[in-house]
JSON list of C-alpha atoms and ligand atoms in Angstrom, two decimals:
[
{"chain": "Q", "resi": 18, "resn": "MET", "atom": "CA", "xyz": [-11.86, -1.50, 51.59]},
{"chain": "Q", "resi": 19, "resn": "SER", "atom": "CA", "xyz": [-12.31, -3.65, 48.52]},
{"chain": "Q", "resi": 20, "resn": "GLY", "atom": "CA", "xyz": [-13.43, -7.25, 48.91]},
{"chain": "Q", "resi": 21, "resn": "ASN", "atom": "CA", "xyz": [-11.81, -10.42, 47.74]},
{"chain": "Q", "resi": 22, "resn": "ARG", "atom": "CA", "xyz": [-14.66, -12.15, 45.91]},
{"chain": "Q", "resi": 23, "resn": "THR", "atom": "CA", "xyz": [-16.45, -11.67, 42.64]},
{"chain": "Q", "resi": 24, "resn": "PHE", "atom": "CA", "xyz": [-19.04, -13.54, 40.62]},
{"chain": "Q", "resi": 25, "resn": "THR", "atom": "CA", "xyz": [-18.81, -14.56, 36.97]},
{"chain": "Q", "resi": 26, "resn": "MET", "atom": "CA", "xyz": [-20.81, -16.35, 34.31]},
{"chain": "Q", "resi": 27, "resn": "LEU", "atom": "CA", "xyz": [-19.37, -17.79, 31.12]},
{"chain": "Q", "resi": 28, "resn": "LYS", "atom": "CA", "xyz": [-22.24, -16.88, 28.84]},
{"chain": "Q", "resi": 29, "resn": "PRO", "atom": "CA", "xyz": [-23.99, -19.14, 26.27]},
{"chain": "Q", "resi": 30, "resn": "ASP", "atom": "CA", "xyz": [-21.88, -17.94, 23.31]},
{"chain": "Q", "resi": 31, "resn": "ALA", "atom": "CA", "xyz": [-18.65, -18.87, 25.12]},
{"chain": "Q", "resi": 32, "resn": "ILE", "atom": "CA", "xyz": [-19.90, -22.40, 25.79]},
{"chain": "Q", "resi": 33, "resn": "GLU", "atom": "CA", "xyz": [-21.38, -22.79, 22.29]},
{"chain": "Q", "resi": 34, "resn": "ASN", "atom": "CA", "xyz": [-18.13, -21.64, 20.66]},
{"chain": "Q", "resi": 35, "resn": "GLY", "atom": "CA", "xyz": [-15.99, -24.08, 22.66]},
{"chain": "Q", "resi": 36, "resn": "HIS", "atom": "CA", "xyz": [-14.19, -21.43, 24.73]},
{"chain": "Q", "resi": 37, "resn": "MET", "atom": "CA", "xyz": [-15.12, -22.66, 28.20]},
{"chain": "Q", "resi": 38, "resn": "GLY", "atom": "CA", "xyz": [-11.81, -24.38, 29.01]},
{"chain": "Q", "resi": 39, "resn": "LYS", "atom": "CA", "xyz": [-9.64, -21.56, 27.66]},
{"chain": "Q", "resi": 40, "resn": "ILE", "atom": "CA", "xyz": [-11.55, -18.91, 29.58]},
{"chain": "Q", "resi": 41, "resn": "ILE", "atom": "CA", "xyz": [-11.41, -20.88, 32.86]},
{"chain": "Q", "resi": 42, "resn": "ASP", "atom": "CA", "xyz": [-7.67, -21.31, 32.30]},
{"chain": "Q", "resi": 43, "resn": "MET", "atom": "CA", "xyz": [-7.21, -17.54, 31.77]},
{"chain": "Q", "resi": 44, "resn": "ILE", "atom": "CA", "xyz": [-9.10, -16.90, 35.01]},
{"chain": "Q", "resi": 45, "resn": "ILE", "atom": "CA", "xyz": [-6.91, -19.32, 36.99]},
{"chain": "Q", "resi": 46, "resn": "GLN", "atom": "CA", "xyz": [-3.68, -18.10, 35.37]},
{"chain": "Q", "resi": 47, "resn": "ALA", "atom": "CA", "xyz": [-4.66, -14.53, 36.34]},
{"chain": "Q", "resi": 48, "resn": "GLY", "atom": "CA", "xyz": [-4.56, -15.60, 39.99]},
{"chain": "Q", "resi": 49, "resn": "PHE", "atom": "CA", "xyz": [-8.22, -16.19, 40.82]},
{"chain": "Q", "resi": 50, "resn": "SER", "atom": "CA", "xyz": [-9.19, -19.25, 42.81]},
{"chain": "Q", "resi": 51, "resn": "ILE", "atom": "CA", "xyz": [-12.54, -20.93, 42.30]},
{"chain": "Q", "resi": 52, "resn": "LYS", "atom": "CA", "xyz": [-14.74, -21.01, 45.39]},
{"chain": "Q", "resi": 53, "resn": "ALA", "atom": "CA", "xyz": [-17.85, -22.36, 43.65]},
{"chain": "Q", "resi": 54, "resn": "MET", "atom": "CA", "xyz": [-18.66, -23.45, 40.09]},
{"chain": "Q", "resi": 55, "resn": "LYS", "atom": "CA", "xyz": [-21.75, -24.77, 38.31]},
{"chain": "Q", "resi": 56, "resn": "PHE", "atom": "CA", "xyz": [-22.64, -25.75, 34.73]},
{"chain": "Q", "resi": 57, "resn": "THR", "atom": "CA", "xyz": [-26.29, -24.83, 34.39]},
{"chain": "Q", "resi": 58, "resn": "ARG", "atom": "CA", "xyz": [-28.90, -23.06, 32.30]},
{"chain": "Q", "resi": 59, "resn": "LEU", "atom": "CA", "xyz": [-30.83, -19.97, 33.36]},
{"chain": "Q", "resi": 60, "resn": "THR", "atom": "CA", "xyz": [-34.61, -20.03, 33.26]},
{"chain": "Q", "resi": 61, "resn": "GLU", "atom": "CA", "xyz": [-36.33, -17.01, 31.73]},
{"chain": "Q", "resi": 62, "resn": "GLU", "atom": "CA", "xyz": [-37.38, -15.96, 35.24]},
{"chain": "Q", "resi": 63, "resn": "GLN", "atom": "CA", "xyz": [-33.79, -16.16, 36.53]},
{"chain": "Q", "resi": 64, "resn": "ALA", "atom": "CA", "xyz": [-32.35, -14.22, 33.58]},
{"chain": "Q", "resi": 65, "resn": "LYS", "atom": "CA", "xyz": [-34.99, -11.49, 33.94]},
{"chain": "Q", "resi": 66, "resn": "LYS", "atom": "CA", "xyz": [-34.24, -11.20, 37.65]},
{"chain": "Q", "resi": 67, "resn": "PHE", "atom": "CA", "xyz": [-30.45, -11.25, 37.21]},
{"chain": "Q", "resi": 68, "resn": "TYR", "atom": "CA", "xyz": [-30.57, -8.41, 34.65]},
{"chain": "Q", "resi": 69, "resn": "GLU", "atom": "CA", "xyz": [-33.48, -6.54, 36.30]},
{"chain": "Q", "resi": 70, "resn": "VAL", "atom": "CA", "xyz": [-31.43, -3.30, 36.43]},
{"chain": "Q", "resi": 71, "resn": "HIS", "atom": "CA", "xyz": [-31.51, -3.27, 32.60]},
{"chain": "Q", "resi": 72, "resn": "ALA", "atom": "CA", "xyz": [-35.28, -3.87, 32.35]},
{"chain": "Q", "resi": 73, "resn": "GLU", "atom": "CA", "xyz": [-35.93, -0.47, 30.74]},
{"chain": "Q", "resi": 74, "resn": "ARG", "atom": "CA", "xyz": [-33.09, -0.76, 28.20]},
{"chain": "Q", "resi": 75, "resn": "PRO", "atom": "CA", "xyz": [-33.94, -1.52, 24.55]},
{"chain": "Q", "resi": 76, "resn": "PHE", "atom": "CA", "xyz": [-31.75, -4.64, 24.55]},
{"chain": "Q", "resi": 77, "resn": "TYR", "atom": "CA", "xyz": [-33.36, -6.27, 27.63]},
{"chain": "Q", "resi": 78, "resn": "GLY", "atom": "CA", "xyz": [-35.56, -8.74, 25.69]},
{"chain": "Q", "resi": 79, "resn": "GLU", "atom": "CA", "xyz": [-32.66, -9.75, 23.46]},
{"chain": "Q", "resi": 80, "resn": "LEU", "atom": "CA", "xyz": [-30.40, -10.10, 26.53]},
{"chain": "Q", "resi": 81, "resn": "VAL", "atom": "CA", "xyz": [-32.84, -12.41, 28.34]},
{"chain": "Q", "resi": 82, "resn": "GLU", "atom": "CA", "xyz": [-33.33, -14.51, 25.19]},
{"chain": "Q", "resi": 83, "resn": "TYR", "atom": "CA", "xyz": [-29.56, -14.83, 24.69]},
{"chain": "Q", "resi": 84, "resn": "MET", "atom": "CA", "xyz": [-28.80, -15.65, 28.33]},
{"chain": "Q", "resi": 85, "resn": "THR", "atom": "CA", "xyz": [-31.38, -18.47, 28.30]},
{"chain": "Q", "resi": 86, "resn": "SER", "atom": "CA", "xyz": [-30.36, -19.82, 24.87]},
{"chain": "Q", "resi": 87, "resn": "GLY", "atom": "CA", "xyz": [-27.98, -22.47, 26.22]},
{"chain": "Q", "resi": 88, "resn": "PRO", "atom": "CA", "xyz": [-25.93, -23.54, 29.22]},
{"chain": "Q", "resi": 89, "resn": "ILE", "atom": "CA", "xyz": [-23.66, -21.21, 31.17]},
{"chain": "Q", "resi": 90, "resn": "VAL", "atom": "CA", "xyz": [-20.95, -21.67, 33.81]},
{"chain": "Q", "resi": 91, "resn": "ALA", "atom": "CA", "xyz": [-21.57, -19.70, 37.02]},
{"chain": "Q", "resi": 92, "resn": "ALA", "atom": "CA", "xyz": [-18.70, -19.25, 39.47]},
{"chain": "Q", "resi": 93, "resn": "ILE", "atom": "CA", "xyz": [-17.54, -17.42, 42.58]},
{"chain": "Q", "resi": 94, "resn": "LEU", "atom": "CA", "xyz": [-13.90, -16.32, 42.35]},
{"chain": "Q", "resi": 95, "resn": "GLU", "atom": "CA", "xyz": [-11.44, -15.20, 45.01]},
{"chain": "Q", "resi": 96, "resn": "LYS", "atom": "CA", "xyz": [-8.43, -12.89, 44.74]},
{"chain": "Q", "resi": 97, "resn": "ASP", "atom": "CA", "xyz": [-7.33, -9.63, 46.38]},
{"chain": "Q", "resi": 98, "resn": "ASN", "atom": "CA", "xyz": [-9.24, -6.76, 44.79]},
{"chain": "Q", "resi": 99, "resn": "ALA", "atom": "CA", "xyz": [-11.39, -9.36, 42.98]},
{"chain": "Q", "resi": 100, "resn": "VAL", "atom": "CA", "xyz": [-14.10, -7.15, 41.46]},
{"chain": "Q", "resi": 101, "resn": "ALA", "atom": "CA", "xyz": [-11.79, -4.58, 39.84]},
{"chain": "Q", "resi": 102, "resn": "ASP", "atom": "CA", "xyz": [-9.13, -7.09, 38.82]},
{"chain": "Q", "resi": 103, "resn": "PHE", "atom": "CA", "xyz": [-11.73, -9.34, 37.19]},
{"chain": "Q", "resi": 104, "resn": "ARG", "atom": "CA", "xyz": [-13.33, -6.43, 35.30]},
{"chain": "Q", "resi": 105, "resn": "ALA", "atom": "CA", "xyz": [-9.82, -5.61, 34.02]},
{"chain": "Q", "resi": 106, "resn": "LEU", "atom": "CA", "xyz": [-9.31, -9.24, 32.95]},
{"chain": "Q", "resi": 107, "resn": "ILE", "atom": "CA", "xyz": [-12.60, -9.40, 31.01]},
{"chain": "Q", "resi": 108, "resn": "GLY", "atom": "CA", "xyz": [-12.29, -6.00, 29.31]},
{"chain": "Q", "resi": 109, "resn": "ALA", "atom": "CA", "xyz": [-14.90, -3.54, 28.04]},
{"chain": "Q", "resi": 110, "resn": "THR", "atom": "CA", "xyz": [-18.50, -4.63, 27.38]},
{"chain": "Q", "resi": 111, "resn": "ASP", "atom": "CA", "xyz": [-18.01, -4.14, 23.63]},
{"chain": "Q", "resi": 112, "resn": "PRO", "atom": "CA", "xyz": [-15.14, -6.31, 22.33]},
{"chain": "Q", "resi": 113, "resn": "ALA", "atom": "CA", "xyz": [-14.33, -3.59, 19.80]},
{"chain": "Q", "resi": 114, "resn": "GLU", "atom": "CA", "xyz": [-13.35, -1.44, 22.79]},
{"chain": "Q", "resi": 115, "resn": "ALA", "atom": "CA", "xyz": [-11.78, -4.19, 24.92]},
{"chain": "Q", "resi": 116, "resn": "ALA", "atom": "CA", "xyz": [-8.03, -4.00, 25.60]},
{"chain": "Q", "resi": 117, "resn": "GLU", "atom": "CA", "xyz": [-5.60, -6.48, 24.08]},
{"chain": "Q", "resi": 118, "resn": "GLY", "atom": "CA", "xyz": [-5.18, -9.61, 26.16]},
{"chain": "Q", "resi": 119, "resn": "THR", "atom": "CA", "xyz": [-8.65, -9.44, 27.75]},
{"chain": "Q", "resi": 120, "resn": "ILE", "atom": "CA", "xyz": [-11.15, -12.29, 27.67]},
{"chain": "Q", "resi": 121, "resn": "ARG", "atom": "CA", "xyz": [-13.70, -10.26, 25.72]},
{"chain": "Q", "resi": 122, "resn": "LYS", "atom": "CA", "xyz": [-11.07, -9.15, 23.20]},
{"chain": "Q", "resi": 123, "resn": "TYR", "atom": "CA", "xyz": [-10.24, -12.80, 22.50]},
{"chain": "Q", "resi": 124, "resn": "TYR", "atom": "CA", "xyz": [-13.64, -14.44, 22.78]},
{"chain": "Q", "resi": 125, "resn": "ALA", "atom": "CA", "xyz": [-16.61, -12.03, 22.64]},
{"chain": "Q", "resi": 126, "resn": "GLU", "atom": "CA", "xyz": [-18.66, -12.01, 19.43]},
{"chain": "Q", "resi": 127, "resn": "SER", "atom": "CA", "xyz": [-20.31, -8.62, 19.95]},
{"chain": "Q", "resi": 128, "resn": "LYS", "atom": "CA", "xyz": [-21.40, -6.12, 22.60]},
{"chain": "Q", "resi": 129, "resn": "GLY", "atom": "CA", "xyz": [-24.42, -8.31, 23.36]},
{"chain": "Q", "resi": 130, "resn": "ARG", "atom": "CA", "xyz": [-22.84, -11.76, 22.99]},
{"chain": "Q", "resi": 131, "resn": "ASN", "atom": "CA", "xyz": [-19.74, -10.93, 24.97]},
{"chain": "Q", "resi": 132, "resn": "ALA", "atom": "CA", "xyz": [-18.65, -14.29, 26.44]},
{"chain": "Q", "resi": 133, "resn": "VAL", "atom": "CA", "xyz": [-18.45, -13.42, 30.12]},
{"chain": "Q", "resi": 134, "resn": "HIS", "atom": "CA", "xyz": [-20.09, -11.56, 33.01]},
{"chain": "Q", "resi": 135, "resn": "GLY", "atom": "CA", "xyz": [-18.24, -9.93, 35.89]},
{"chain": "Q", "resi": 136, "resn": "SER", "atom": "CA", "xyz": [-19.82, -8.26, 38.94]},
{"chain": "Q", "resi": 137, "resn": "ASP", "atom": "CA", "xyz": [-19.46, -4.46, 39.03]},
{"chain": "Q", "resi": 138, "resn": "SER", "atom": "CA", "xyz": [-19.23, -3.98, 42.84]},
{"chain": "Q", "resi": 139, "resn": "ASP", "atom": "CA", "xyz": [-18.58, -5.92, 46.04]},
{"chain": "Q", "resi": 140, "resn": "GLU", "atom": "CA", "xyz": [-22.24, -5.54, 46.93]},
{"chain": "Q", "resi": 141, "resn": "ASN", "atom": "CA", "xyz": [-23.42, -7.01, 43.61]},
{"chain": "Q", "resi": 142, "resn": "ALA", "atom": "CA", "xyz": [-20.78, -9.76, 43.77]},
{"chain": "Q", "resi": 143, "resn": "ALA", "atom": "CA", "xyz": [-22.33, -10.93, 47.05]},
{"chain": "Q", "resi": 144, "resn": "ILE", "atom": "CA", "xyz": [-25.90, -10.66, 45.74]},
{"chain": "Q", "resi": 145, "resn": "GLU", "atom": "CA", "xyz": [-25.08, -12.44, 42.47]},
{"chain": "Q", "resi": 146, "resn": "GLY", "atom": "CA", "xyz": [-23.11, -15.21, 44.20]},
{"chain": "Q", "resi": 147, "resn": "LYS", "atom": "CA", "xyz": [-26.05, -15.90, 46.52]},
{"chain": "Q", "resi": 148, "resn": "PHE", "atom": "CA", "xyz": [-28.39, -15.87, 43.55]},
{"chain": "Q", "resi": 149, "resn": "HIS", "atom": "CA", "xyz": [-26.64, -19.00, 42.19]},
{"chain": "Q", "resi": 150, "resn": "PHE", "atom": "CA", "xyz": [-25.12, -20.80, 45.18]},
{"chain": "Q", "resi": 151, "resn": "ASN", "atom": "CA", "xyz": [-26.12, -22.00, 48.65]},
{"chain": "Q", "resi": 152, "resn": "ASP", "atom": "CA", "xyz": [-23.58, -21.63, 51.47]},
{"chain": "Q", "resi": 153, "resn": "SER", "atom": "CA", "xyz": [-22.90, -25.39, 51.29]},
{"chain": "Q", "resi": 154, "resn": "GLU", "atom": "CA", "xyz": [-21.80, -25.07, 47.63]},
{"chain": "Q", "resi": 155, "resn": "ILE", "atom": "CA", "xyz": [-19.15, -22.41, 48.36]},
{"chain": "Q", "resi": 156, "resn": "PHE", "atom": "CA", "xyz": [-15.69, -23.66, 49.38]},
{"chain": "D", "resi": 201, "resn": "LIG", "atom": "P1", "xyz": [-21.17, -5.38, 31.57]},
{"chain": "D", "resi": 201, "resn": "LIG", "atom": "O1", "xyz": [-21.55, -6.83, 31.36]},
{"chain": "D", "resi": 201, "resn": "LIG", "atom": "O2", "xyz": [-19.85, -5.03, 30.92]},
{"chain": "D", "resi": 201, "resn": "LIG", "atom": "O3", "xyz": [-21.23, -4.96, 33.02]},
{"chain": "D", "resi": 201, "resn": "LIG", "atom": "P2", "xyz": [-23.66, -3.92, 31.21]},
{"chain": "D", "resi": 201, "resn": "LIG", "atom": "O4", "xyz": [-23.75, -2.54, 30.67]},
{"chain": "D", "resi": 201, "resn": "LIG", "atom": "O5", "xyz": [-23.91, -4.14, 32.66]},
{"chain": "D", "resi": 201, "resn": "LIG", "atom": "O6", "xyz": [-22.24, -4.50, 30.77]},
{"chain": "D", "resi": 201, "resn": "LIG", "atom": "O7", "xyz": [-24.69, -4.79, 30.36]},
{"chain": "D", "resi": 201, "resn": "LIG", "atom": "C1", "xyz": [-25.02, -6.12, 30.76]},
{"chain": "D", "resi": 201, "resn": "LIG", "atom": "C2", "xyz": [-25.00, -7.00, 29.54]},
{"chain": "D", "resi": 201, "resn": "LIG", "atom": "O8", "xyz": [-26.04, -6.59, 28.64]},
{"chain": "D", "resi": 201, "resn": "LIG", "atom": "C3", "xyz": [-23.73, -6.92, 28.67]},
{"chain": "D", "resi": 201, "resn": "LIG", "atom": "O9", "xyz": [-22.67, -7.71, 29.19]},
{"chain": "D", "resi": 201, "resn": "LIG", "atom": "C4", "xyz": [-24.23, -7.40, 27.33]},
{"chain": "D", "resi": 201, "resn": "LIG", "atom": "O10", "xyz": [-24.37, -8.83, 27.28]},
{"chain": "D", "resi": 201, "resn": "LIG", "atom": "C5", "xyz": [-25.63, -6.77, 27.30]},
{"chain": "D", "resi": 201, "resn": "LIG", "atom": "N1", "xyz": [-25.60, -5.46, 26.63]},
{"chain": "D", "resi": 201, "resn": "LIG", "atom": "C6", "xyz": [-25.12, -4.29, 27.12]},
{"chain": "D", "resi": 201, "resn": "LIG", "atom": "N2", "xyz": [-25.23, -3.29, 26.25]},
{"chain": "D", "resi": 201, "resn": "LIG", "atom": "C7", "xyz": [-25.81, -3.83, 25.14]},
{"chain": "D", "resi": 201, "resn": "LIG", "atom": "C8", "xyz": [-26.20, -3.29, 23.86]},
{"chain": "D", "resi": 201, "resn": "LIG", "atom": "O11", "xyz": [-26.03, -2.10, 23.57]},
{"chain": "D", "resi": 201, "resn": "LIG", "atom": "N3", "xyz": [-26.75, -4.17, 22.98]},
{"chain": "D", "resi": 201, "resn": "LIG", "atom": "C9", "xyz": [-26.96, -5.50, 23.28]},
{"chain": "D", "resi": 201, "resn": "LIG", "atom": "N4", "xyz": [-26.62, -6.04, 24.47]},
{"chain": "D", "resi": 201, "resn": "LIG", "atom": "C10", "xyz": [-26.05, -5.22, 25.38]},
{"chain": "D", "resi": 202, "resn": "LIG", "atom": "MG1", "xyz": [-22.85, -4.76, 34.32]}
]
């Protein structure tokens, strides 16, 4: 059975380009409710840990540098079928391949600087949510 929570980050390019409010509005209009939200900046250690699964990929160094380059918004979102529905809302990793109407189609700059993160499984949604929030910060 699929779960009802996912985890997202609005990445540094989205904040830098002034898209934070519009992206949060798209998320709410798509039926997600916000269970936790934080405006913060990742340390190098946090970014390395968060993207550990990509450690062997050629873009890992660039990814860590980008994700620590400025503030982000981290959030836990709730909706039926949250993980899959949120991945559909954000679109493909590369904005050139993202469907019309998706967040990445509108706001991503490139495959690397792609505006938003979305968890890829219920298991990772739980791990990633806990990575950023204590129980007392989740409503
Ligand atoms: P996802 O965010 O759509 O799940 P992943 O393949 O899990 O995509 O990659 C994690 C993040 O790493 C991407 O969102 C993007 O910021 C970055 N990334 C992925 N592939 C590339 C690439 O080929 N070049 C540069 N950055 C990349
Ligand atoms: Mg991924």
